[in-house]
Coordinates of C-alpha atoms in Angstrom, one line a residue:
X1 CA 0.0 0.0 0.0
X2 CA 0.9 3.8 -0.9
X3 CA 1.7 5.4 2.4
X4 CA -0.4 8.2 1.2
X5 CA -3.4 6.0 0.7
X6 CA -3.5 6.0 4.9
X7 CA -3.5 9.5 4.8
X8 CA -6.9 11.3 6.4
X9 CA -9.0 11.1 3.0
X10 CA -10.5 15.0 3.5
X11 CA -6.6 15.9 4.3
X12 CA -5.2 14.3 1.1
X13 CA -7.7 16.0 -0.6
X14 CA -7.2 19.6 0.6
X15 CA -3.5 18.6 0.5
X16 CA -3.3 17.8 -3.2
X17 CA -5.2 21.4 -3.5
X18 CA -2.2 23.1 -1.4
X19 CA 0.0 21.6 -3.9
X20 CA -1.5 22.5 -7.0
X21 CA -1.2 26.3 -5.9
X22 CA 1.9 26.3 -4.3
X23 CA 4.0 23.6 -6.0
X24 CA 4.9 19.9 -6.1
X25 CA 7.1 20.3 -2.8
X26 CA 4.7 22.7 -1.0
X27 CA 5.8 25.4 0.6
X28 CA 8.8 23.2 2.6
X29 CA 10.5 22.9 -1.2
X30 CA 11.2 26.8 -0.9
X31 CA 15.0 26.9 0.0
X32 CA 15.1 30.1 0.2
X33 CA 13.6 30.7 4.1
X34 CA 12.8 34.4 3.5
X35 CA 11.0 33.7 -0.1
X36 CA 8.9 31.0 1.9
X37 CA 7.6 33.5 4.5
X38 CA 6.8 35.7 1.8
X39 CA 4.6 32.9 0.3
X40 CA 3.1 31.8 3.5
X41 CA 1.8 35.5 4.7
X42 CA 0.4 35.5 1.3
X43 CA -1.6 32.3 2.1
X44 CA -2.5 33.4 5.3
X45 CA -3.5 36.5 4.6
X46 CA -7.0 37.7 4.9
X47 CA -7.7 34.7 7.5
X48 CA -7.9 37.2 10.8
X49 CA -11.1 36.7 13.2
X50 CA -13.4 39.3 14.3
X51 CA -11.7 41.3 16.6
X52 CA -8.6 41.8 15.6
X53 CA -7.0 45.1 16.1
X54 CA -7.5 46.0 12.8
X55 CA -10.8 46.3 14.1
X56 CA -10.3 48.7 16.6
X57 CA -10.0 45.7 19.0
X58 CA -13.2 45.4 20.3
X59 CA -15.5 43.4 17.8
X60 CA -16.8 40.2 17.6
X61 CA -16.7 38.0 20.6
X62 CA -12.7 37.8 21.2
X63 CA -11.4 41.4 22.5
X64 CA -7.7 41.6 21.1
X65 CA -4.8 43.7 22.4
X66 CA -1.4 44.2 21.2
X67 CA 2.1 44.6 23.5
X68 CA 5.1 45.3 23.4
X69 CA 7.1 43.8 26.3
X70 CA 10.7 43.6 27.6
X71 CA 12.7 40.8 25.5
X72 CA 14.9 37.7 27.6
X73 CA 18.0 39.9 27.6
X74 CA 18.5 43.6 28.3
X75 CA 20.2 43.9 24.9
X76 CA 17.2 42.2 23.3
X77 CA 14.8 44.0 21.3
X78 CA 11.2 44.2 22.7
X79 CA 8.9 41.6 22.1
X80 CA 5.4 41.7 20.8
X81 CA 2.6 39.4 22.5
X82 CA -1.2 39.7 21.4
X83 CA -3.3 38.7 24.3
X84 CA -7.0 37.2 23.4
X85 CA -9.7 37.3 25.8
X86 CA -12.7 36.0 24.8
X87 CA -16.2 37.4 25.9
X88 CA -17.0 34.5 27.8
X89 CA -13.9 34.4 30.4
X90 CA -14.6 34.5 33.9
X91 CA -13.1 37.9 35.5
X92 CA -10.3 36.1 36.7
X93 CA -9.8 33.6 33.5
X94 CA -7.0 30.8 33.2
X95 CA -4.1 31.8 30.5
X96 CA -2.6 29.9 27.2
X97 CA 0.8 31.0 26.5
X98 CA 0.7 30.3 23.0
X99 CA 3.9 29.9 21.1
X100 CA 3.0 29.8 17.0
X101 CA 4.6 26.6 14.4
X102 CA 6.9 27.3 11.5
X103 CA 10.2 25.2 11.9
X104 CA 11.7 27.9 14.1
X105 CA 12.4 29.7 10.5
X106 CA 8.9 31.3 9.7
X107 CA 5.2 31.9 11.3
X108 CA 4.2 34.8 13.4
X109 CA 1.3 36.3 15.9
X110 CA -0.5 37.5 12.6
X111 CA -0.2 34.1 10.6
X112 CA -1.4 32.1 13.9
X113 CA -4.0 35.3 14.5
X114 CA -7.3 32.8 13.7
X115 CA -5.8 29.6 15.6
X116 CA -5.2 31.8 18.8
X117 CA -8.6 33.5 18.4
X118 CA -10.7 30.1 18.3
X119 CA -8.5 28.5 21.2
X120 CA -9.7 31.8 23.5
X121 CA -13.3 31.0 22.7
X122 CA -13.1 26.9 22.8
X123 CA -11.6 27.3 25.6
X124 CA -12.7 30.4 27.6
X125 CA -9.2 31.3 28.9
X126 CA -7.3 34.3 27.7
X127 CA -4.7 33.6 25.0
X128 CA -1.3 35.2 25.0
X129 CA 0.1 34.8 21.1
X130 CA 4.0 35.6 21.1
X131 CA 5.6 36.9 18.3
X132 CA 9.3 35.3 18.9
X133 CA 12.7 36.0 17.1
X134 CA 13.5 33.8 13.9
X135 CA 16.0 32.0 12.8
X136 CA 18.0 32.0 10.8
X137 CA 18.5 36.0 11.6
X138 CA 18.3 34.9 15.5
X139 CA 19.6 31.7 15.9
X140 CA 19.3 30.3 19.4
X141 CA 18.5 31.0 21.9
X142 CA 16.8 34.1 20.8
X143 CA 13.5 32.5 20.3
X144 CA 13.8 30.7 23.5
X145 CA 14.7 33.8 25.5
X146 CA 11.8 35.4 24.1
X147 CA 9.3 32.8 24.6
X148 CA 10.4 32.5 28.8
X149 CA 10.0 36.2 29.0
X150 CA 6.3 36.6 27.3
X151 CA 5.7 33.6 30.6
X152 CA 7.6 35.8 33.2
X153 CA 5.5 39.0 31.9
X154 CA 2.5 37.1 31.9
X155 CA 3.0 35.8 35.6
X156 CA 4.2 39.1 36.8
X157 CA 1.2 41.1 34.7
X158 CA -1.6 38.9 36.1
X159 CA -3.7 41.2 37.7
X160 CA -3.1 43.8 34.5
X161 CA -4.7 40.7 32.4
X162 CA -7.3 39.5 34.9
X163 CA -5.5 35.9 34.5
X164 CA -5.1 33.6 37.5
X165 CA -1.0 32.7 37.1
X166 CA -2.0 29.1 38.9
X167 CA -3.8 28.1 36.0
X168 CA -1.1 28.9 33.2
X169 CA -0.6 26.6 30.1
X170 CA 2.0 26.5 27.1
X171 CA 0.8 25.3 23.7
X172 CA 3.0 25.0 21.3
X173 CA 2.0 23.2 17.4
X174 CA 5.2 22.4 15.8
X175 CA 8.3 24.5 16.1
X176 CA 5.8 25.7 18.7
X177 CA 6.1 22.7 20.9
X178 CA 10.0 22.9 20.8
X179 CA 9.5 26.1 22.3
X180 CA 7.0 25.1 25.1
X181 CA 9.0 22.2 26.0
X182 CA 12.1 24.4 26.2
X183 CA 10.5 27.1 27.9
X184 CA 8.9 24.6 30.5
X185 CA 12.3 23.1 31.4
X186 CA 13.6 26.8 31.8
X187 CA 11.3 27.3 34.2
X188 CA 11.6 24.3 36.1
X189 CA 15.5 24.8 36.4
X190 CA 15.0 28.5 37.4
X191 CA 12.2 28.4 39.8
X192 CA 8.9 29.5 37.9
X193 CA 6.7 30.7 36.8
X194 CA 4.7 27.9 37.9
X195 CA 2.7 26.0 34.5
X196 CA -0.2 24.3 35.5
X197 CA -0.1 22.3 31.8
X198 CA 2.0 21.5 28.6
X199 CA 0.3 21.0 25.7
X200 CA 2.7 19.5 22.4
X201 CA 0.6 19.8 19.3
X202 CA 2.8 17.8 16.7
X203 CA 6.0 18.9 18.4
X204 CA 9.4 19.6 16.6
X205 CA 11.9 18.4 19.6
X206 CA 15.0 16.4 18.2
X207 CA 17.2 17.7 15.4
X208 CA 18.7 14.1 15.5
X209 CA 17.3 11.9 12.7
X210 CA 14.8 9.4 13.9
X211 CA 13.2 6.4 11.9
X212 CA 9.9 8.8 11.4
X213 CA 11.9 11.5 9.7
X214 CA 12.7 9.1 6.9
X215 CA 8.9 7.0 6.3
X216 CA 6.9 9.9 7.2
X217 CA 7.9 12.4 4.7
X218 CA 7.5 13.6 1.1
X219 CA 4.3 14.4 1.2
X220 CA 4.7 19.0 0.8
X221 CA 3.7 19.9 4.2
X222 CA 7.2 19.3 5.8
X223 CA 9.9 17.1 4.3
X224 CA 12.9 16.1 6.1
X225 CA 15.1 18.5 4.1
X226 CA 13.3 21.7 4.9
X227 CA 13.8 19.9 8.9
X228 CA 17.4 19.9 8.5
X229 CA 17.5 23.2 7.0
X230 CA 15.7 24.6 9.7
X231 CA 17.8 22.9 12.2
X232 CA 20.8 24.3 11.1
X233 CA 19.2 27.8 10.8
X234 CA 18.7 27.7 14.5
X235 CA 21.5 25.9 15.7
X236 CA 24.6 27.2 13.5
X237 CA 27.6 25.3 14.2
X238 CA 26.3 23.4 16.8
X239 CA 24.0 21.3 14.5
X240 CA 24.9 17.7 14.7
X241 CA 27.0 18.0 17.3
X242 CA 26.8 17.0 21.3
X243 CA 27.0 20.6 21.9
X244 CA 23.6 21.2 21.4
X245 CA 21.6 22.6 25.0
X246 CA 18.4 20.7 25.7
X247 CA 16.8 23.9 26.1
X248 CA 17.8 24.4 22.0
X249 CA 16.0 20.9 21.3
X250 CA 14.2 19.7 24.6
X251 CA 14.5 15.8 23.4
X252 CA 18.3 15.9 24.3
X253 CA 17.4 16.9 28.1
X254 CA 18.3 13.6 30.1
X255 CA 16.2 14.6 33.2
X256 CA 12.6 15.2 32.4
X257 CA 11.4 15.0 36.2
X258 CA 9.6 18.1 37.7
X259 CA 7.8 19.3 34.4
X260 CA 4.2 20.1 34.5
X261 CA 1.5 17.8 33.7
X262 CA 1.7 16.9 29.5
X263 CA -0.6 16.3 26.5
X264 CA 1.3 15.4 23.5
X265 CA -0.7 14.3 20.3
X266 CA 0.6 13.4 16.8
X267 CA 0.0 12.0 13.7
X268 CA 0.8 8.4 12.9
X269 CA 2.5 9.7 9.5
X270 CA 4.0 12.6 10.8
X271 CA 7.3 12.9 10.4
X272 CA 7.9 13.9 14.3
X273 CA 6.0 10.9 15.5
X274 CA 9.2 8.6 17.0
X275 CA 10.4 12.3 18.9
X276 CA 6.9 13.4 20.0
X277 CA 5.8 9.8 21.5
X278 CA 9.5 9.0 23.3
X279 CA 9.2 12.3 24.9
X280 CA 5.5 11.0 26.2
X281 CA 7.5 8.2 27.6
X282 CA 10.1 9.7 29.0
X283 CA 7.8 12.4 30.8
X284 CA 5.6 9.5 32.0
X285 CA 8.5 7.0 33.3
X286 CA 10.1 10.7 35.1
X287 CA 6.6 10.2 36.9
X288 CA 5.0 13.4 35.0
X289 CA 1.0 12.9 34.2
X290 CA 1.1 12.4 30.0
X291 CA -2.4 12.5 28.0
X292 CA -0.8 10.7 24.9
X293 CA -2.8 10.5 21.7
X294 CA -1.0 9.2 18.1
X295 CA -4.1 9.8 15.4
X296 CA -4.2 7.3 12.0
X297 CA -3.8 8.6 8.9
X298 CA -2.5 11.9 10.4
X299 CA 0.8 14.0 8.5
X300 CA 2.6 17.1 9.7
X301 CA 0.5 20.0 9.3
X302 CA -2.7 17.9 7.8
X303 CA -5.3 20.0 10.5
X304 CA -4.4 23.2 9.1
X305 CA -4.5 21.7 5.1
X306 CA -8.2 20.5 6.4
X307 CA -9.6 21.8 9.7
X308 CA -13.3 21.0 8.6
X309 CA -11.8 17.4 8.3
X310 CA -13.4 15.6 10.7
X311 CA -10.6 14.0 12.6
X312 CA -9.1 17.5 12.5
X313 CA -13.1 18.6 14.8
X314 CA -12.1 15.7 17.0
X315 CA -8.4 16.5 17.5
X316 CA -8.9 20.2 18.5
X317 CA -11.8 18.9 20.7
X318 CA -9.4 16.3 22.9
X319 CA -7.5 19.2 23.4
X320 CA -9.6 21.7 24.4
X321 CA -11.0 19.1 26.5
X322 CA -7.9 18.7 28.1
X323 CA -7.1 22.3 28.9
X324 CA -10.8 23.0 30.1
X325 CA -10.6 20.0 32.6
X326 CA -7.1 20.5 33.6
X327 CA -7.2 24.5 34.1
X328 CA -10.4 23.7 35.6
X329 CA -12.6 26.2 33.6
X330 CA -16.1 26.3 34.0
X331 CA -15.9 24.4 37.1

């Protein structure tokens, strides 16, 4: 059997769609990282929810606010967040750091604008979007700096948000979930914030080759080679080398103990599968609560191809599940 004929049906469809606009290799077969982003703001654009700031800020049922805010270093530039809070939120609401895909190379607040909008109002918590430093401009750990300070200021800003910093979560899709993972640990080695939950959507954690990287890819989402690429973007001279920090790519940290309680999903056909599910493992065997789930059919990037899919509904609905129960909202 054609790996592909496993594939979600409704994903392959939209996927084959994707690639007859942008290309045989999909947007991944772009070498050039800064000609990509061009192409990906143009096929994000136009896809903003009610309420952005555009719009004044105030319509729709998600109020949005922009801010700048201190960077991870005093040399640093400032950092933009956008901070979603969604009509329905208590007065004192639980937060969603949320830390956008990309491969670490590309993405932003504005390309993620919709996703973080409809997590606020699935969820009822406020949503904090950060708009981290790229590679390969900013290699690490620019992006990681950036991503710890967005959770200091949210923790040290919680009355200023109306957000209750015991009931903090990082979601992070992708590159995303590199950056949650490595954010988490940094806060675990430096004494807080405190993270109530750590939610790995597809997660890119191991710029070591893995058995997943070579089945699972080909298909113009994400291909191994725009991985590597994006590896060595971040990385520089330590790619490939032992010298890379855990806190660069979280799967090389040996001790996971002391994290906060995990939900890692993935894709059977995703090329980060074998890193996403052996981090699982390793958070639940260092005695950290893991809400595992590895989805048939799924590939890297297939709920965004096809989020009217129907396994793409019930994906995004375990998760908001998860946070709901575990940030205790609405109870």
């Amino acid at each position: 059997m054609d790996i592909r004929d496993r594939m979600d049906p409704q994903v392959r469809a939209r996927l084959d769609q994707y690639l007859a606009v942008v290309g045989p290799q999909g947007l991944s077969g772009i070498e050039d990282i800064p000609e990509r982003r061009r192409r990906q703001a143009e096929l994000t654009a136009g896809h903003r929810p009610a309420g952005h700031p555009g719009a004044a800020g105030e319509a729709g049922d998600v109020e949005v606010r922009d801010h700048g805010i201190r960077g991870g270093t005093d040399t640093g530039p400032p950092v933009r967040v956008r901070v979603y809070r969604p009509r329905g939120a208590p007065p004192v609401a639980p937060c969603v750091l949320y830390l956008h895909g990309g491969g670490l190379v590309a993405g932003s607040v504005d390309g993620d604008d919709a996703r973080a909008a409809g997590l606020a109002r699935a969820t009822d918590c406020v949503v904090v979007s950060v708009d981290y430093r790229l590679a390969p401009e900013n290699p690490y750990p620019a992006a990681v700096d950036d991503c710890f300070a967005a959770l200091v200021w949210v923790a040290e800003s919680h009355r200023r948000l109306r957000v209750d910093p015991r009931r903090l979560a990082l979601y992070g899709p992708s590159a995303g979930g590199c950056l949650a993972a490595a954010t988490a640990l940094l806060a675990r080695d430096r004494g807080g914030p405190g993270i109530a939950c750590l939610m790995l959507v597809s997660p890119m954690l191991d710029d070591r080759p893995t058995p997943s990287h070579r089945t699972n890819t080909g298909f113009g989402a994400w291909s191994r080679e725009a991985n590597v690429q994006a590896w060595q973007a971040f990385l520089g001279a330590d790619f490939g080398t032992d010298r890379v920090s855990p806190y660069a790519a979280p799967a090389r940290v040996g001790d996971l103990t002391g994290l906060p309680p995990a939900y890692v999903d993935i894709g059977d056909l995703d090329l980060f599968r074998d890193e996403a599910v052996d981090f699982a493992l390793r958070l639940m065997r260092a005695g950290v609560p893991v809400e595992l789930h590895v989805h048939p059919g799924g590939i890297h990037g297939g709920e965004n191809l096809a989020p009217e899919a129907g396994s793409s509904v019930r994906l995004r609905g375990h998760r908001h599940s998860a946070l709901r129960r575990t940030l205790g909202v609405g109870t």
